[in-house]
Amino acid sequence: MWILALDASLSACSAALLADDAIRAGRSLAGERGHAATLPPMAQAVLAEAGVAATDLDAVAAVVGPGGFTGIRAALALAQGIALGAGLPVIGVTTGEALAAALPPAERAARAVWSVVDNRRGRVVLERFVSGAMAPEAPPVALDIADLPRPAGPIILVGDAAAAVAEALAAAGVEAVASRHRLPEAAAAARVAALRLAGRIPPLAARPLYVEPPAVRLPAAALPA
């Protein structure tokens, strides 16, 4: 099974190629801007390194959010373009799924996993996973940190808001550990996509997953007087 996975949901972008449960090639670049220009040559380089063409793939996957409006759409547009030309399915992977899948299996099995992503509006987007699960137990939800639910037991946190949430939960007497996995990676997204393609976790549409409407700023000339 060959899967090309793409991610540009947060402040980095990456591409990875999975074959037979192993990552054969991968590229990543930190930065919040320029994903639409960076991802296509990155994907091309990954395919070239592995010596495969798009027509050799079984599927293309993209991280669909929650995350940044522009990056999510850049990854999805590229995934859909590659898939259309090669006659392939496009598989959606959530940001939280990609983050949780990057954890070692032993860590996922020992604690529930919370993915917490800063929505840049003073809140975090929460995806919760029961211990050992690869798919979230419910859709993501945006909350103030003070309004986060109290977990039933110890948890491990992933995502770019992990440190802030761990500090807040610890102050409330919750056993919470912030992992080092702060940004999603295409390599982990590819592993989730393989499970989804095999029918081992529920399907997810390859379209943007926005928990809240994207923040759009009108150009100065368009603002009312």
JSON list of C-alpha atoms in Angstrom, two decimals:
[
{"chain": "A", "resi": 1, "resn": "MET", "atom": "CA", "xyz": [0.00, 0.00, 0.00]},
{"chain": "A", "resi": 2, "resn": "TRP", "atom": "CA", "xyz": [1.52, 3.31, -1.16]},
{"chain": "A", "resi": 3, "resn": "ILE", "atom": "CA", "xyz": [0.15, 6.55, 0.30]},
{"chain": "A", "resi": 4, "resn": "LEU", "atom": "CA", "xyz": [1.39, 10.09, -0.25]},
{"chain": "A", "resi": 5, "resn": "ALA", "atom": "CA", "xyz": [0.42, 12.32, 2.69]},
{"chain": "A", "resi": 6, "resn": "LEU", "atom": "CA", "xyz": [0.47, 16.12, 2.82]},
{"chain": "A", "resi": 7, "resn": "ASP", "atom": "CA", "xyz": [0.15, 18.53, 5.73]},
{"chain": "A", "resi": 8, "resn": "ALA", "atom": "CA", "xyz": [0.11, 22.32, 6.02]},
{"chain": "A", "resi": 9, "resn": "SER", "atom": "CA", "xyz": [-2.46, 22.74, 8.77]},
{"chain": "A", "resi": 10, "resn": "LEU", "atom": "CA", "xyz": [-0.33, 24.66, 11.29]},
{"chain": "A", "resi": 11, "resn": "SER", "atom": "CA", "xyz": [3.04, 26.46, 11.27]},
{"chain": "A", "resi": 12, "resn": "ALA", "atom": "CA", "xyz": [4.91, 23.92, 9.12]},
{"chain": "A", "resi": 13, "resn": "CYS", "atom": "CA", "xyz": [4.32, 21.88, 6.01]},
{"chain": "A", "resi": 14, "resn": "SER", "atom": "CA", "xyz": [5.41, 18.35, 5.18]},
{"chain": "A", "resi": 15, "resn": "ALA", "atom": "CA", "xyz": [5.04, 15.51, 2.70]},
{"chain": "A", "resi": 16, "resn": "ALA", "atom": "CA", "xyz": [5.71, 11.82, 3.25]},
{"chain": "A", "resi": 17, "resn": "LEU", "atom": "CA", "xyz": [5.38, 8.57, 1.36]},
{"chain": "A", "resi": 18, "resn": "LEU", "atom": "CA", "xyz": [4.25, 5.42, 3.19]},
{"chain": "A", "resi": 19, "resn": "ALA", "atom": "CA", "xyz": [4.75, 1.95, 1.72]},
{"chain": "A", "resi": 20, "resn": "ASP", "atom": "CA", "xyz": [4.16, -1.33, 3.52]},
{"chain": "A", "resi": 21, "resn": "ASP", "atom": "CA", "xyz": [3.95, 0.36, 6.94]},
{"chain": "A", "resi": 22, "resn": "ALA", "atom": "CA", "xyz": [7.28, 2.15, 6.46]},
{"chain": "A", "resi": 23, "resn": "ILE", "atom": "CA", "xyz": [8.03, 5.75, 5.55]},
{"chain": "A", "resi": 24, "resn": "ARG", "atom": "CA", "xyz": [10.05, 5.61, 2.34]},
{"chain": "A", "resi": 25, "resn": "ALA", "atom": "CA", "xyz": [10.64, 9.36, 1.90]},
{"chain": "A", "resi": 26, "resn": "GLY", "atom": "CA", "xyz": [9.71, 12.60, 3.61]},
{"chain": "A", "resi": 27, "resn": "ARG", "atom": "CA", "xyz": [10.27, 16.35, 3.62]},
{"chain": "A", "resi": 28, "resn": "SER", "atom": "CA", "xyz": [9.28, 19.09, 6.06]},
{"chain": "A", "resi": 29, "resn": "LEU", "atom": "CA", "xyz": [9.74, 22.83, 6.43]},
{"chain": "A", "resi": 30, "resn": "ALA", "atom": "CA", "xyz": [8.85, 25.12, 9.33]},
{"chain": "A", "resi": 31, "resn": "GLY", "atom": "CA", "xyz": [7.00, 28.36, 8.66]},
{"chain": "A", "resi": 32, "resn": "GLU", "atom": "CA", "xyz": [3.47, 29.74, 8.65]},
{"chain": "A", "resi": 33, "resn": "ARG", "atom": "CA", "xyz": [3.50, 31.18, 5.12]},
{"chain": "A", "resi": 34, "resn": "GLY", "atom": "CA", "xyz": [4.12, 30.01, 1.57]},
{"chain": "A", "resi": 35, "resn": "HIS", "atom": "CA", "xyz": [2.61, 26.54, 1.93]},
{"chain": "A", "resi": 36, "resn": "ALA", "atom": "CA", "xyz": [0.88, 26.70, -1.46]},
{"chain": "A", "resi": 37, "resn": "ALA", "atom": "CA", "xyz": [4.23, 27.30, -3.16]},
{"chain": "A", "resi": 38, "resn": "THR", "atom": "CA", "xyz": [6.27, 24.93, -0.98]},
{"chain": "A", "resi": 39, "resn": "LEU", "atom": "CA", "xyz": [4.12, 21.80, -0.98]},
{"chain": "A", "resi": 40, "resn": "PRO", "atom": "CA", "xyz": [4.09, 20.92, -4.74]},
{"chain": "A", "resi": 41, "resn": "PRO", "atom": "CA", "xyz": [7.89, 20.66, -5.15]},
{"chain": "A", "resi": 42, "resn": "MET", "atom": "CA", "xyz": [8.08, 18.95, -1.76]},
{"chain": "A", "resi": 43, "resn": "ALA", "atom": "CA", "xyz": [5.62, 16.27, -2.87]},
{"chain": "A", "resi": 44, "resn": "GLN", "atom": "CA", "xyz": [7.45, 15.88, -6.17]},
{"chain": "A", "resi": 45, "resn": "ALA", "atom": "CA", "xyz": [10.76, 15.43, -4.34]},
{"chain": "A", "resi": 46, "resn": "VAL", "atom": "CA", "xyz": [9.28, 12.77, -2.07]},
{"chain": "A", "resi": 47, "resn": "LEU", "atom": "CA", "xyz": [7.96, 10.77, -5.03]},
{"chain": "A", "resi": 48, "resn": "ALA", "atom": "CA", "xyz": [11.26, 11.14, -6.89]},
{"chain": "A", "resi": 49, "resn": "GLU", "atom": "CA", "xyz": [13.29, 9.99, -3.88]},
{"chain": "A", "resi": 50, "resn": "ALA", "atom": "CA", "xyz": [11.19, 6.83, -3.62]},
{"chain": "A", "resi": 51, "resn": "GLY", "atom": "CA", "xyz": [11.31, 6.30, -7.38]},
{"chain": "A", "resi": 52, "resn": "VAL", "atom": "CA", "xyz": [7.54, 6.14, -7.83]},
{"chain": "A", "resi": 53, "resn": "ALA", "atom": "CA", "xyz": [4.98, 8.02, -9.90]},
{"chain": "A", "resi": 54, "resn": "ALA", "atom": "CA", "xyz": [1.58, 9.24, -8.77]},
{"chain": "A", "resi": 55, "resn": "THR", "atom": "CA", "xyz": [0.00, 6.41, -10.74]},
{"chain": "A", "resi": 56, "resn": "ASP", "atom": "CA", "xyz": [1.85, 3.91, -8.51]},
{"chain": "A", "resi": 57, "resn": "LEU", "atom": "CA", "xyz": [0.04, 5.20, -5.42]},
{"chain": "A", "resi": 58, "resn": "ASP", "atom": "CA", "xyz": [-3.02, 3.67, -3.77]},
{"chain": "A", "resi": 59, "resn": "ALA", "atom": "CA", "xyz": [-4.23, 6.96, -2.27]},
{"chain": "A", "resi": 60, "resn": "VAL", "atom": "CA", "xyz": [-3.34, 10.53, -1.41]},
{"chain": "A", "resi": 61, "resn": "ALA", "atom": "CA", "xyz": [-4.00, 11.87, 2.09]},
{"chain": "A", "resi": 62, "resn": "ALA", "atom": "CA", "xyz": [-4.23, 15.40, 3.45]},
{"chain": "A", "resi": 63, "resn": "VAL", "atom": "CA", "xyz": [-4.58, 16.85, 6.94]},
{"chain": "A", "resi": 64, "resn": "VAL", "atom": "CA", "xyz": [-7.94, 18.64, 6.80]},
{"chain": "A", "resi": 65, "resn": "GLY", "atom": "CA", "xyz": [-7.81, 20.58, 10.06]},
{"chain": "A", "resi": 66, "resn": "PRO", "atom": "CA", "xyz": [-8.52, 22.07, 12.46]},
{"chain": "A", "resi": 67, "resn": "GLY", "atom": "CA", "xyz": [-5.85, 24.64, 11.63]},
{"chain": "A", "resi": 68, "resn": "GLY", "atom": "CA", "xyz": [-5.00, 27.51, 9.34]},
{"chain": "A", "resi": 69, "resn": "PHE", "atom": "CA", "xyz": [-7.41, 28.33, 6.51]},
{"chain": "A", "resi": 70, "resn": "THR", "atom": "CA", "xyz": [-4.78, 28.83, 3.79]},
{"chain": "A", "resi": 71, "resn": "GLY", "atom": "CA", "xyz": [-2.56, 25.88, 4.66]},
{"chain": "A", "resi": 72, "resn": "ILE", "atom": "CA", "xyz": [-5.43, 23.41, 4.90]},
{"chain": "A", "resi": 73, "resn": "ARG", "atom": "CA", "xyz": [-6.74, 24.46, 1.50]},
{"chain": "A", "resi": 74, "resn": "ALA", "atom": "CA", "xyz": [-3.26, 24.32, -0.05]},
{"chain": "A", "resi": 75, "resn": "ALA", "atom": "CA", "xyz": [-2.74, 20.71, 1.07]},
{"chain": "A", "resi": 76, "resn": "LEU", "atom": "CA", "xyz": [-6.22, 19.63, 0.01]},
{"chain": "A", "resi": 77, "resn": "ALA", "atom": "CA", "xyz": [-5.98, 21.30, -3.40]},
{"chain": "A", "resi": 78, "resn": "LEU", "atom": "CA", "xyz": [-2.66, 19.59, -4.12]},
{"chain": "A", "resi": 79, "resn": "ALA", "atom": "CA", "xyz": [-3.91, 16.21, -2.87]},
{"chain": "A", "resi": 80, "resn": "GLN", "atom": "CA", "xyz": [-7.04, 16.46, -5.00]},
{"chain": "A", "resi": 81, "resn": "GLY", "atom": "CA", "xyz": [-5.05, 17.52, -8.05]},
{"chain": "A", "resi": 82, "resn": "ILE", "atom": "CA", "xyz": [-2.63, 14.59, -7.77]},
{"chain": "A", "resi": 83, "resn": "ALA", "atom": "CA", "xyz": [-5.47, 12.16, -7.08]},
{"chain": "A", "resi": 84, "resn": "LEU", "atom": "CA", "xyz": [-7.58, 13.39, -9.98]},
{"chain": "A", "resi": 85, "resn": "GLY", "atom": "CA", "xyz": [-4.76, 12.96, -12.46]},
{"chain": "A", "resi": 86, "resn": "ALA", "atom": "CA", "xyz": [-3.96, 9.44, -11.24]},
{"chain": "A", "resi": 87, "resn": "GLY", "atom": "CA", "xyz": [-7.51, 8.26, -10.51]},
{"chain": "A", "resi": 88, "resn": "LEU", "atom": "CA", "xyz": [-6.93, 7.86, -6.77]},
{"chain": "A", "resi": 89, "resn": "PRO", "atom": "CA", "xyz": [-9.02, 8.39, -3.63]},
{"chain": "A", "resi": 90, "resn": "VAL", "atom": "CA", "xyz": [-8.24, 11.30, -1.31]},
{"chain": "A", "resi": 91, "resn": "ILE", "atom": "CA", "xyz": [-8.28, 10.49, 2.40]},
{"chain": "A", "resi": 92, "resn": "GLY", "atom": "CA", "xyz": [-8.87, 13.09, 5.10]},
{"chain": "A", "resi": 93, "resn": "VAL", "atom": "CA", "xyz": [-6.93, 13.02, 8.38]},
{"chain": "A", "resi": 94, "resn": "THR", "atom": "CA", "xyz": [-7.61, 15.42, 11.24]},
{"chain": "A", "resi": 95, "resn": "THR", "atom": "CA", "xyz": [-4.88, 17.48, 12.85]},
{"chain": "A", "resi": 96, "resn": "GLY", "atom": "CA", "xyz": [-5.45, 15.68, 16.12]},
{"chain": "A", "resi": 97, "resn": "GLU", "atom": "CA", "xyz": [-5.24, 12.26, 14.48]},
{"chain": "A", "resi": 98, "resn": "ALA", "atom": "CA", "xyz": [-1.88, 13.13, 12.93]},
{"chain": "A", "resi": 99, "resn": "LEU", "atom": "CA", "xyz": [-0.58, 14.50, 16.23]},
{"chain": "A", "resi": 100, "resn": "ALA", "atom": "CA", "xyz": [-1.78, 11.52, 18.28]},
{"chain": "A", "resi": 101, "resn": "ALA", "atom": "CA", "xyz": [-0.40, 9.02, 15.76]},
{"chain": "A", "resi": 102, "resn": "ALA", "atom": "CA", "xyz": [3.09, 10.48, 16.21]},
{"chain": "A", "resi": 103, "resn": "LEU", "atom": "CA", "xyz": [3.16, 9.27, 19.82]},
{"chain": "A", "resi": 104, "resn": "PRO", "atom": "CA", "xyz": [4.83, 5.92, 20.54]},
{"chain": "A", "resi": 105, "resn": "PRO", "atom": "CA", "xyz": [2.18, 3.16, 20.89]},
{"chain": "A", "resi": 106, "resn": "ALA", "atom": "CA", "xyz": [3.13, 2.57, 24.53]},
{"chain": "A", "resi": 107, "resn": "GLU", "atom": "CA", "xyz": [2.38, 6.20, 25.40]},
{"chain": "A", "resi": 108, "resn": "ARG", "atom": "CA", "xyz": [-0.96, 6.14, 23.57]},
{"chain": "A", "resi": 109, "resn": "ALA", "atom": "CA", "xyz": [-1.91, 2.92, 25.37]},
{"chain": "A", "resi": 110, "resn": "ALA", "atom": "CA", "xyz": [-1.02, 4.21, 28.84]},
{"chain": "A", "resi": 111, "resn": "ARG", "atom": "CA", "xyz": [-3.05, 7.43, 28.83]},
{"chain": "A", "resi": 112, "resn": "ALA", "atom": "CA", "xyz": [-5.87, 9.17, 27.06]},
{"chain": "A", "resi": 113, "resn": "VAL", "atom": "CA", "xyz": [-4.59, 11.66, 24.47]},
{"chain": "A", "resi": 114, "resn": "TRP", "atom": "CA", "xyz": [-5.81, 15.22, 24.08]},
{"chain": "A", "resi": 115, "resn": "SER", "atom": "CA", "xyz": [-4.89, 17.20, 20.97]},
{"chain": "A", "resi": 116, "resn": "VAL", "atom": "CA", "xyz": [-5.04, 20.93, 21.75]},
{"chain": "A", "resi": 117, "resn": "VAL", "atom": "CA", "xyz": [-4.47, 23.44, 18.96]},
{"chain": "A", "resi": 118, "resn": "ASP", "atom": "CA", "xyz": [-4.27, 27.20, 19.46]},
{"chain": "A", "resi": 119, "resn": "ASN", "atom": "CA", "xyz": [-7.00, 28.78, 17.32]},
{"chain": "A", "resi": 120, "resn": "ARG", "atom": "CA", "xyz": [-5.33, 32.22, 17.55]},
{"chain": "A", "resi": 121, "resn": "ARG", "atom": "CA", "xyz": [-8.51, 33.68, 19.06]},
{"chain": "A", "resi": 122, "resn": "GLY", "atom": "CA", "xyz": [-7.72, 33.06, 22.70]},
{"chain": "A", "resi": 123, "resn": "ARG", "atom": "CA", "xyz": [-9.15, 29.54, 22.65]},
{"chain": "A", "resi": 124, "resn": "VAL", "atom": "CA", "xyz": [-7.98, 26.01, 21.90]},
{"chain": "A", "resi": 125, "resn": "VAL", "atom": "CA", "xyz": [-9.45, 23.33, 19.66]},
{"chain": "A", "resi": 126, "resn": "LEU", "atom": "CA", "xyz": [-9.75, 20.04, 21.52]},
{"chain": "A", "resi": 127, "resn": "GLU", "atom": "CA", "xyz": [-9.79, 16.52, 20.06]},
{"chain": "A", "resi": 128, "resn": "ARG", "atom": "CA", "xyz": [-9.93, 13.69, 22.60]},
{"chain": "A", "resi": 129, "resn": "PHE", "atom": "CA", "xyz": [-8.75, 10.10, 22.13]},
{"chain": "A", "resi": 130, "resn": "VAL", "atom": "CA", "xyz": [-9.31, 7.24, 24.55]},
{"chain": "A", "resi": 131, "resn": "SER", "atom": "CA", "xyz": [-6.15, 5.33, 25.41]},
{"chain": "A", "resi": 132, "resn": "GLY", "atom": "CA", "xyz": [-4.91, 3.29, 22.46]},
{"chain": "A", "resi": 133, "resn": "ALA", "atom": "CA", "xyz": [-7.39, 4.78, 19.96]},
{"chain": "A", "resi": 134, "resn": "MET", "atom": "CA", "xyz": [-6.34, 6.15, 16.57]},
{"chain": "A", "resi": 135, "resn": "ALA", "atom": "CA", "xyz": [-9.58, 8.06, 15.91]},
{"chain": "A", "resi": 136, "resn": "PRO", "atom": "CA", "xyz": [-11.09, 10.74, 18.19]},
{"chain": "A", "resi": 137, "resn": "GLU", "atom": "CA", "xyz": [-14.05, 9.90, 20.39]},
{"chain": "A", "resi": 138, "resn": "ALA", "atom": "CA", "xyz": [-15.96, 13.02, 19.24]},
{"chain": "A", "resi": 139, "resn": "PRO", "atom": "CA", "xyz": [-15.61, 15.87, 16.72]},
{"chain": "A", "resi": 140, "resn": "PRO", "atom": "CA", "xyz": [-13.22, 18.70, 17.67]},
{"chain": "A", "resi": 141, "resn": "VAL", "atom": "CA", "xyz": [-14.57, 21.59, 19.72]},
{"chain": "A", "resi": 142, "resn": "ALA", "atom": "CA", "xyz": [-13.22, 25.09, 20.45]},
{"chain": "A", "resi": 143, "resn": "LEU", "atom": "CA", "xyz": [-13.10, 26.09, 24.12]},
{"chain": "A", "resi": 144, "resn": "ASP", "atom": "CA", "xyz": [-11.51, 28.57, 26.47]},
{"chain": "A", "resi": 145, "resn": "ILE", "atom": "CA", "xyz": [-8.78, 26.84, 28.46]},
{"chain": "A", "resi": 146, "resn": "ALA", "atom": "CA", "xyz": [-10.74, 27.57, 31.63]},
{"chain": "A", "resi": 147, "resn": "ASP", "atom": "CA", "xyz": [-13.74, 25.70, 30.17]},
{"chain": "A", "resi": 148, "resn": "LEU", "atom": "CA", "xyz": [-11.92, 22.49, 29.23]},
{"chain": "A", "resi": 149, "resn": "PRO", "atom": "CA", "xyz": [-13.57, 19.38, 30.72]},
{"chain": "A", "resi": 150, "resn": "ARG", "atom": "CA", "xyz": [-11.88, 17.59, 33.57]},
{"chain": "A", "resi": 151, "resn": "PRO", "atom": "CA", "xyz": [-10.41, 14.30, 32.32]},
{"chain": "A", "resi": 152, "resn": "ALA", "atom": "CA", "xyz": [-11.33, 11.08, 34.09]},
{"chain": "A", "resi": 153, "resn": "GLY", "atom": "CA", "xyz": [-7.68, 10.10, 34.50]},
{"chain": "A", "resi": 154, "resn": "PRO", "atom": "CA", "xyz": [-4.13, 11.02, 33.48]},
{"chain": "A", "resi": 155, "resn": "ILE", "atom": "CA", "xyz": [-3.68, 12.37, 29.96]},
{"chain": "A", "resi": 156, "resn": "ILE", "atom": "CA", "xyz": [-0.92, 13.19, 27.50]},
{"chain": "A", "resi": 157, "resn": "LEU", "atom": "CA", "xyz": [-1.21, 16.38, 25.46]},
{"chain": "A", "resi": 158, "resn": "VAL", "atom": "CA", "xyz": [-0.17, 16.99, 21.87]},
{"chain": "A", "resi": 159, "resn": "GLY", "atom": "CA", "xyz": [-0.47, 20.14, 19.76]},
{"chain": "A", "resi": 160, "resn": "ASP", "atom": "CA", "xyz": [0.86, 23.68, 19.82]},
{"chain": "A", "resi": 161, "resn": "ALA", "atom": "CA", "xyz": [-1.21, 24.57, 22.91]},
{"chain": "A", "resi": 162, "resn": "ALA", "atom": "CA", "xyz": [-0.03, 21.52, 24.88]},
{"chain": "A", "resi": 163, "resn": "ALA", "atom": "CA", "xyz": [2.25, 23.41, 27.27]},
{"chain": "A", "resi": 164, "resn": "ALA", "atom": "CA", "xyz": [-0.35, 26.04, 28.17]},
{"chain": "A", "resi": 165, "resn": "VAL", "atom": "CA", "xyz": [-3.09, 23.47, 28.69]},
{"chain": "A", "resi": 166, "resn": "ALA", "atom": "CA", "xyz": [-0.82, 21.18, 30.74]},
{"chain": "A", "resi": 167, "resn": "GLU", "atom": "CA", "xyz": [0.00, 24.09, 33.04]},
{"chain": "A", "resi": 168, "resn": "ALA", "atom": "CA", "xyz": [-3.68, 24.99, 33.48]},
{"chain": "A", "resi": 169, "resn": "LEU", "atom": "CA", "xyz": [-4.73, 21.40, 34.15]},
{"chain": "A", "resi": 170, "resn": "ALA", "atom": "CA", "xyz": [-1.87, 20.83, 36.59]},
{"chain": "A", "resi": 171, "resn": "ALA", "atom": "CA", "xyz": [-3.02, 23.89, 38.54]},
{"chain": "A", "resi": 172, "resn": "ALA", "atom": "CA", "xyz": [-6.43, 22.22, 38.80]},
{"chain": "A", "resi": 173, "resn": "GLY", "atom": "CA", "xyz": [-4.89, 19.01, 40.14]},
{"chain": "A", "resi": 174, "resn": "VAL", "atom": "CA", "xyz": [-5.05, 17.02, 36.89]},
{"chain": "A", "resi": 175, "resn": "GLU", "atom": "CA", "xyz": [-2.20, 14.69, 35.93]},
{"chain": "A", "resi": 176, "resn": "ALA", "atom": "CA", "xyz": [-1.36, 15.97, 32.44]},
{"chain": "A", "resi": 177, "resn": "VAL", "atom": "CA", "xyz": [1.90, 15.66, 30.51]},
{"chain": "A", "resi": 178, "resn": "ALA", "atom": "CA", "xyz": [2.76, 17.83, 27.50]},
{"chain": "A", "resi": 179, "resn": "SER", "atom": "CA", "xyz": [4.48, 15.73, 24.83]},
{"chain": "A", "resi": 180, "resn": "ARG", "atom": "CA", "xyz": [7.09, 17.08, 22.42]},
{"chain": "A", "resi": 181, "resn": "HIS", "atom": "CA", "xyz": [4.69, 16.61, 19.49]},
{"chain": "A", "resi": 182, "resn": "ARG", "atom": "CA", "xyz": [3.45, 20.16, 18.89]},
{"chain": "A", "resi": 183, "resn": "LEU", "atom": "CA", "xyz": [2.92, 20.17, 15.09]},
{"chain": "A", "resi": 184, "resn": "PRO", "atom": "CA", "xyz": [1.38, 17.46, 12.89]},
{"chain": "A", "resi": 185, "resn": "GLU", "atom": "CA", "xyz": [3.62, 15.54, 10.51]},
{"chain": "A", "resi": 186, "resn": "ALA", "atom": "CA", "xyz": [2.76, 14.02, 7.15]},
{"chain": "A", "resi": 187, "resn": "ALA", "atom": "CA", "xyz": [4.48, 10.77, 8.13]},
{"chain": "A", "resi": 188, "resn": "ALA", "atom": "CA", "xyz": [2.06, 10.24, 11.02]},
{"chain": "A", "resi": 189, "resn": "ALA", "atom": "CA", "xyz": [-0.88, 11.35, 8.86]},
{"chain": "A", "resi": 190, "resn": "ALA", "atom": "CA", "xyz": [0.08, 8.68, 6.31]},
{"chain": "A", "resi": 191, "resn": "ARG", "atom": "CA", "xyz": [-0.18, 5.98, 8.97]},
{"chain": "A", "resi": 192, "resn": "VAL", "atom": "CA", "xyz": [-3.66, 7.18, 9.95]},
{"chain": "A", "resi": 193, "resn": "ALA", "atom": "CA", "xyz": [-4.66, 7.27, 6.27]},
{"chain": "A", "resi": 194, "resn": "ALA", "atom": "CA", "xyz": [-3.52, 3.67, 5.83]},
{"chain": "A", "resi": 195, "resn": "LEU", "atom": "CA", "xyz": [-5.82, 2.58, 8.67]},
{"chain": "A", "resi": 196, "resn": "ARG", "atom": "CA", "xyz": [-8.67, 4.57, 7.13]},
{"chain": "A", "resi": 197, "resn": "LEU", "atom": "CA", "xyz": [-8.08, 3.12, 3.67]},
{"chain": "A", "resi": 198, "resn": "ALA", "atom": "CA", "xyz": [-8.12, -0.39, 5.17]},
{"chain": "A", "resi": 199, "resn": "GLY", "atom": "CA", "xyz": [-11.43, 0.32, 6.94]},
{"chain": "A", "resi": 200, "resn": "ARG", "atom": "CA", "xyz": [-9.94, 0.02, 10.42]},
{"chain": "A", "resi": 201, "resn": "ILE", "atom": "CA", "xyz": [-11.10, 3.49, 11.51]},
{"chain": "A", "resi": 202, "resn": "PRO", "atom": "CA", "xyz": [-14.16, 5.47, 10.35]},
{"chain": "A", "resi": 203, "resn": "PRO", "atom": "CA", "xyz": [-13.98, 7.36, 7.03]},
{"chain": "A", "resi": 204, "resn": "LEU", "atom": "CA", "xyz": [-13.41, 11.12, 6.92]},
{"chain": "A", "resi": 205, "resn": "ALA", "atom": "CA", "xyz": [-14.26, 13.37, 4.00]},
{"chain": "A", "resi": 206, "resn": "ALA", "atom": "CA", "xyz": [-11.36, 15.16, 2.33]},
{"chain": "A", "resi": 207, "resn": "ARG", "atom": "CA", "xyz": [-12.68, 18.67, 2.88]},
{"chain": "A", "resi": 208, "resn": "PRO", "atom": "CA", "xyz": [-11.64, 21.48, 5.25]},
{"chain": "A", "resi": 209, "resn": "LEU", "atom": "CA", "xyz": [-12.55, 20.87, 8.87]},
{"chain": "A", "resi": 210, "resn": "TYR", "atom": "CA", "xyz": [-13.16, 24.24, 10.49]},
{"chain": "A", "resi": 211, "resn": "VAL", "atom": "CA", "xyz": [-14.46, 24.28, 14.05]},
{"chain": "A", "resi": 212, "resn": "GLU", "atom": "CA", "xyz": [-15.12, 28.01, 13.81]},
{"chain": "A", "resi": 213, "resn": "PRO", "atom": "CA", "xyz": [-15.58, 30.23, 10.74]},
{"chain": "A", "resi": 214, "resn": "PRO", "atom": "CA", "xyz": [-12.22, 31.36, 9.31]},
{"chain": "A", "resi": 215, "resn": "ALA", "atom": "CA", "xyz": [-11.17, 34.84, 10.39]},
{"chain": "A", "resi": 216, "resn": "VAL", "atom": "CA", "xyz": [-11.25, 37.00, 7.26]},
{"chain": "A", "resi": 217, "resn": "ARG", "atom": "CA", "xyz": [-10.00, 40.56, 7.12]},
{"chain": "A", "resi": 218, "resn": "LEU", "atom": "CA", "xyz": [-11.41, 42.88, 4.50]},
{"chain": "A", "resi": 219, "resn": "PRO", "atom": "CA", "xyz": [-8.94, 45.01, 2.54]},
{"chain": "A", "resi": 220, "resn": "ALA", "atom": "CA", "xyz": [-8.79, 48.58, 3.82]},
{"chain": "A", "resi": 221, "resn": "ALA", "atom": "CA", "xyz": [-10.52, 49.85, 0.67]},
{"chain": "A", "resi": 222, "resn": "ALA", "atom": "CA", "xyz": [-13.46, 47.51, 1.32]},
{"chain": "A", "resi": 223, "resn": "LEU", "atom": "CA", "xyz": [-14.03, 48.57, 4.92]},
{"chain": "A", "resi": 224, "resn": "PRO", "atom": "CA", "xyz": [-17.10, 50.75, 5.52]},
{"chain": "A", "resi": 225, "resn": "ALA", "atom": "CA", "xyz": [-16.41, 54.42, 6.08]}
]
